[in-house]
PDB file of C-alpha atoms in Angstrom:
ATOM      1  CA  UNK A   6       1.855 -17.796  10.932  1.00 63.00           C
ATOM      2  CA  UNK A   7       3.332 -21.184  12.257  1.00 71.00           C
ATOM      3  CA  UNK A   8       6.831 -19.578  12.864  1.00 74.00           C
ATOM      4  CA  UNK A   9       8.311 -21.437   9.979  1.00 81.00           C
ATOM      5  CA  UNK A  10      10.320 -19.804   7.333  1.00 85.00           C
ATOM      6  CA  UNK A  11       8.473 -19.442   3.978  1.00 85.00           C
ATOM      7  CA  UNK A  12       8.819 -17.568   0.932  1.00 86.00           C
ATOM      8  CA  UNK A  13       5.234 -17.261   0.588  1.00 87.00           C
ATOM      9  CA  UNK A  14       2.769 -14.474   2.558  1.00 89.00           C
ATOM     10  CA  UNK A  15      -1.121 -14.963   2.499  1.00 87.00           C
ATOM     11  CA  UNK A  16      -2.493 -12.036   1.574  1.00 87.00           C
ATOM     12  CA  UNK A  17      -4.445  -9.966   3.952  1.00 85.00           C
ATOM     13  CA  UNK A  18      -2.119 -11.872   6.817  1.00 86.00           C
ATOM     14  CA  UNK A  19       0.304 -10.034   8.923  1.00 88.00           C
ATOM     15  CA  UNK A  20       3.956 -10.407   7.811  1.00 89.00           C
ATOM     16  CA  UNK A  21       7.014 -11.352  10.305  1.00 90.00           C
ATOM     17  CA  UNK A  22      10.305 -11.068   8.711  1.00 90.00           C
ATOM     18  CA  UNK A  23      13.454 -11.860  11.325  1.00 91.00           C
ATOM     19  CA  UNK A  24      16.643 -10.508  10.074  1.00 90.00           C
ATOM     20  CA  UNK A  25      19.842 -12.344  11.650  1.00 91.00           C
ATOM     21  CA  UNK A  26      23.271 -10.499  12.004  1.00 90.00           C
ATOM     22  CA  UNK A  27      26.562 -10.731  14.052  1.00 90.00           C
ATOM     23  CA  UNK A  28      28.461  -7.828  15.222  1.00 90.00           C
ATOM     24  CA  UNK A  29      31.970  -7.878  14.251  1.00 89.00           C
ATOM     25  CA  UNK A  30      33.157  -4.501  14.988  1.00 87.00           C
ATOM     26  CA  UNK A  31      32.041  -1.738  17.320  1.00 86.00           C
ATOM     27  CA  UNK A  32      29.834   1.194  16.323  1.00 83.00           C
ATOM     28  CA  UNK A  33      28.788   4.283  17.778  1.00 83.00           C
ATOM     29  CA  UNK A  34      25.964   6.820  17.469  1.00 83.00           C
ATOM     30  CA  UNK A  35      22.412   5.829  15.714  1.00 84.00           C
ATOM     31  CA  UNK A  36      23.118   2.209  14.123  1.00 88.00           C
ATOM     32  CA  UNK A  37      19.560   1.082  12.763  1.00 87.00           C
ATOM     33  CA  UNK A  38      19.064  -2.541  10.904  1.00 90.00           C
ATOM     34  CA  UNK A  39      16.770  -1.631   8.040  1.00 89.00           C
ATOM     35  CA  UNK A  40      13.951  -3.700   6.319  1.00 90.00           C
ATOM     36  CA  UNK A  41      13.042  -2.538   2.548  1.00 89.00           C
ATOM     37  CA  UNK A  42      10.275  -4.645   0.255  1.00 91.00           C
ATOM     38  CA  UNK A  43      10.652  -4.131  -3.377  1.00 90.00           C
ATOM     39  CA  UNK A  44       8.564  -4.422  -5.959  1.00 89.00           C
ATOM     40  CA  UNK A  45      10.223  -6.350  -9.204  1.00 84.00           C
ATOM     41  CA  UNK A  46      11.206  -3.385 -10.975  1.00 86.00           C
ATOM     42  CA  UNK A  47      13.185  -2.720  -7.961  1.00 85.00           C
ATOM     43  CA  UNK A  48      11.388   0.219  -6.014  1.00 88.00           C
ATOM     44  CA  UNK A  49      11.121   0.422  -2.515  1.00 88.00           C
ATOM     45  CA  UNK A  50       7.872   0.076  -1.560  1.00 92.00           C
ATOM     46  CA  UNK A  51       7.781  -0.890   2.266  1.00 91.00           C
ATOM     47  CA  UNK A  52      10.649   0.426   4.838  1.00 89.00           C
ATOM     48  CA  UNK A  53      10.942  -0.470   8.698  1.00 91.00           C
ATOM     49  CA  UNK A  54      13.835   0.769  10.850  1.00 89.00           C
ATOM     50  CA  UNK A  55      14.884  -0.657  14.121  1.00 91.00           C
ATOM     51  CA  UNK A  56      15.734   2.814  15.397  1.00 88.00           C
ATOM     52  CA  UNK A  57      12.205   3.912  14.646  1.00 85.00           C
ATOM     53  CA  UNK A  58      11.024   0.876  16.997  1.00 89.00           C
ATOM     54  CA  UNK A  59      13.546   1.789  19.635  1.00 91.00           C
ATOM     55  CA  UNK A  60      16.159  -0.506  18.937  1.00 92.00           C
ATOM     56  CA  UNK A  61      19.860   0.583  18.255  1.00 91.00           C
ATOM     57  CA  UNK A  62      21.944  -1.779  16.568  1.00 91.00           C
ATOM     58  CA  UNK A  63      25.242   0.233  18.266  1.00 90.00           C
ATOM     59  CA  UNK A  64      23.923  -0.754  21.602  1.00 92.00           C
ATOM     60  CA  UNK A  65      24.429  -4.818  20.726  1.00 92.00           C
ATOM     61  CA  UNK A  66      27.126  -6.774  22.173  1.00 91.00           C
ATOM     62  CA  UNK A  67      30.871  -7.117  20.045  1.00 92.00           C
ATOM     63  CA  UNK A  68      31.026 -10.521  18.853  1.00 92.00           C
ATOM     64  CA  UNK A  69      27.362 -11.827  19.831  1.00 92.00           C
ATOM     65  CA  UNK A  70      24.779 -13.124  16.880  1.00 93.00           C
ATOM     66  CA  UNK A  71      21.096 -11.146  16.679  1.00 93.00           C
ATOM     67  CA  UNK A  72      18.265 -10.735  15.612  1.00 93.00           C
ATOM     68  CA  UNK A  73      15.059  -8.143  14.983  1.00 94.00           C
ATOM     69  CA  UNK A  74      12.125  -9.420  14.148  1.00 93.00           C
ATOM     70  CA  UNK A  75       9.813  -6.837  12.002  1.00 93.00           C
ATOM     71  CA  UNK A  76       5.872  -7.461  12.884  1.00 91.00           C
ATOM     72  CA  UNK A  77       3.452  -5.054  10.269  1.00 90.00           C
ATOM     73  CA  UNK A  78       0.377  -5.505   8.463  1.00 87.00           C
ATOM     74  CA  UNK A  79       0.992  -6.308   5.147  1.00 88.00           C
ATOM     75  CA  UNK A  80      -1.035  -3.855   2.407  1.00 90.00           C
ATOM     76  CA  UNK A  81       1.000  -6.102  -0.470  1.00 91.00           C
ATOM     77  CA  UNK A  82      -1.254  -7.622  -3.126  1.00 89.00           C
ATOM     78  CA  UNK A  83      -0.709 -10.590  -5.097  1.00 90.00           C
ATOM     79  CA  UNK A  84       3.014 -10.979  -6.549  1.00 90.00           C
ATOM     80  CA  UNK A  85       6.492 -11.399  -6.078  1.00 93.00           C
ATOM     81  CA  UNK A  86       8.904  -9.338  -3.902  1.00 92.00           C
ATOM     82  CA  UNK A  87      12.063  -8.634  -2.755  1.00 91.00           C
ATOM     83  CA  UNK A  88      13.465  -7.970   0.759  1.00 91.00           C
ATOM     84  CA  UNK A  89      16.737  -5.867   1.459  1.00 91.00           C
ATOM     85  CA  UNK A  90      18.188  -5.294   4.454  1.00 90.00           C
ATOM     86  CA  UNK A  91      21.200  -2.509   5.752  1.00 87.00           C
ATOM     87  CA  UNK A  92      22.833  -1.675   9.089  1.00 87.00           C
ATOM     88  CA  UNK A  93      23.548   1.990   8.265  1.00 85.00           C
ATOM     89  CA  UNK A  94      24.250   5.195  10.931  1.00 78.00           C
ATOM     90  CA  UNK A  95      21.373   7.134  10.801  1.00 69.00           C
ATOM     91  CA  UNK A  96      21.043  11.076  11.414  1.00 69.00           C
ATOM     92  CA  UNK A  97      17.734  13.135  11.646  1.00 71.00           C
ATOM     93  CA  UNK A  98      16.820  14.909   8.551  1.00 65.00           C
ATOM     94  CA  UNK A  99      17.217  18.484   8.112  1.00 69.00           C
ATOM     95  CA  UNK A 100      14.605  18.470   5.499  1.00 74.00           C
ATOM     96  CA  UNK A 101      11.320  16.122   7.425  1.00 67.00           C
ATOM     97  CA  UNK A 102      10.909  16.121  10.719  1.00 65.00           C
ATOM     98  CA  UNK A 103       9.580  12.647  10.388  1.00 61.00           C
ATOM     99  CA  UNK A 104      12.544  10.841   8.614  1.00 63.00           C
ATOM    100  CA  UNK A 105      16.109   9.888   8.749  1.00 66.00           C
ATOM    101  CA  UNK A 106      18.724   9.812   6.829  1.00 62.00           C
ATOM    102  CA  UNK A 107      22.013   7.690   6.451  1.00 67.00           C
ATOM    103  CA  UNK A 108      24.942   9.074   6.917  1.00 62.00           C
ATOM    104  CA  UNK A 109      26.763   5.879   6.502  1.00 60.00           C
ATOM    105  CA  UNK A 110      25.953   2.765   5.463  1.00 68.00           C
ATOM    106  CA  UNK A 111      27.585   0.187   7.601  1.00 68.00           C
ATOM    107  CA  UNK A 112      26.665  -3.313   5.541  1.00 69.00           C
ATOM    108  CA  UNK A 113      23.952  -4.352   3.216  1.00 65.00           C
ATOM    109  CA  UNK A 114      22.571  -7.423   1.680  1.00 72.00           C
ATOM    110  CA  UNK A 115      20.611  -7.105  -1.838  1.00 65.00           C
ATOM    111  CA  UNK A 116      18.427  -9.912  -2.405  1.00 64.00           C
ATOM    112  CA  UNK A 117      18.740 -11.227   0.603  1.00 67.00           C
ATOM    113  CA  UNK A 118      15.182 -13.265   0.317  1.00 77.00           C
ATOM    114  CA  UNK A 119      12.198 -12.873  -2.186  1.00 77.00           C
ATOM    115  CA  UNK A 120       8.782 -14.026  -1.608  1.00 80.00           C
ATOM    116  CA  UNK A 121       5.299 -13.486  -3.054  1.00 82.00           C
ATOM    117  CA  UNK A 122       1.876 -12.622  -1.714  1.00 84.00           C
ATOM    118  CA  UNK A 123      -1.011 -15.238  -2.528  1.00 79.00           C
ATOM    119  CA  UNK A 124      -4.459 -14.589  -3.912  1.00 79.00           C
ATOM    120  CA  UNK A 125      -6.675 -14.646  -1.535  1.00 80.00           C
ATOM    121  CA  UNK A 126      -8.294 -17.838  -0.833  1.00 78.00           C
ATOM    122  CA  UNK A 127     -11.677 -16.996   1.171  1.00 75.00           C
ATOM    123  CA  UNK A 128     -13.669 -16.471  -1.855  1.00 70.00           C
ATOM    124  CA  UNK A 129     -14.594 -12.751  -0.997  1.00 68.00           C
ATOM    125  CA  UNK A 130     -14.152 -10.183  -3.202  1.00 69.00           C
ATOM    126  CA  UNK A 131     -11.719  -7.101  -3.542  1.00 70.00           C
ATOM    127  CA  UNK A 132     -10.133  -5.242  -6.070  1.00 73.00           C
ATOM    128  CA  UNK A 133      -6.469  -5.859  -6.155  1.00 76.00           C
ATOM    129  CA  UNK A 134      -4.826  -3.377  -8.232  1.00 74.00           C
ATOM    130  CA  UNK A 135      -1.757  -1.859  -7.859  1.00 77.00           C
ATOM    131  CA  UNK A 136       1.246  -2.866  -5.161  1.00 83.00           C
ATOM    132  CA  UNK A 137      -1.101  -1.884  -2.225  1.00 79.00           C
ATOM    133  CA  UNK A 138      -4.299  -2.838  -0.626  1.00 78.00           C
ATOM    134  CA  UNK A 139      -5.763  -0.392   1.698  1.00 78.00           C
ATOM    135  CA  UNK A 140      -9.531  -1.204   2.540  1.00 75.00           C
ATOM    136  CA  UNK A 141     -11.719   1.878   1.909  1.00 71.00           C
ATOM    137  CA  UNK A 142     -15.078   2.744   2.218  1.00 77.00           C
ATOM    138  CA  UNK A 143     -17.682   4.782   0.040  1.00 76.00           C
ATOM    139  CA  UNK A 144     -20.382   6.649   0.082  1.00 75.00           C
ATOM    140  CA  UNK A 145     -22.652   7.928  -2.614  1.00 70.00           C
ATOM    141  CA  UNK A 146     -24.471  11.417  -2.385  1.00 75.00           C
ATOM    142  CA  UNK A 147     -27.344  12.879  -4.708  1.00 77.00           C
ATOM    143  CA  UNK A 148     -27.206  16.578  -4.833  1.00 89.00           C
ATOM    144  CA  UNK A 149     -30.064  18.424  -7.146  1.00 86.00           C
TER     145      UNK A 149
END
């Protein structure tokens, strides 16, 4: 919230991750910097592409340092995380008309940070099961 690095995410708060890179040789066609959370058994819970935000890695300067900064709600409960990132070329899948795929993957870091997600600390009550929170509402109807 401050703009200081942490390895610790209040839950409930919006997360900003900032991924750094340098570009050390040229690429050409969709080049997306991806953002995957994992849960500790490893699955991919949370993705973010540049591309999908408009921003192509291949259009960055040879030999100049970057970086994206991914803004999202976070819908993480309490526990600990991982965050991977990629640069990978990217091509529209043939199968969903709402997803990519990779073609090529370009560099990758594994483990490149892990962080948790903090009980809440308001005193209010919620249910926090599971990897996500998604607030929900309910209604109750008699029928005879």
């Amino acid at each position: 919230a401050d703009g200081k690095e942490t390895d610790s995410q209040p839950f409930g708060a919006d997360a900003h991750v900032r991924v750094f890179f340098h570009v050390n040789a040229p690429a050409t066609g969709a080049i997306t910097l991806n953002l995957g959370v994992m849960d500790a058994s490893g699955r991919q819970i949370l993705h973010f592409s540049s591309l999908a935000t408009g921003i192509n890695i291949g259009d960055c300067d040879l030999g100049h340092r970057y970086a994206v900064d991914f803004h999202f709600d976070c819908p993480l409960t309490p526990g600990e995380y991982n965050l991977v990132t990629g640069v990978s070329s990217m091509a529209k899948s043939t199968l969903r008309n709402s997803q990519m795929v990779v073609e090529s993957v370009i560099d990758y870091c594994v483990g490149g940070a892990r962080f948790n997600v903090s009980e809440p600390t308001d005193g209010s009550f919620q249910d926090l099961w599971g990897i996500c929170y998604v607030p929900c509402q309910a209604h109750l109807s008699k029928f005879d």
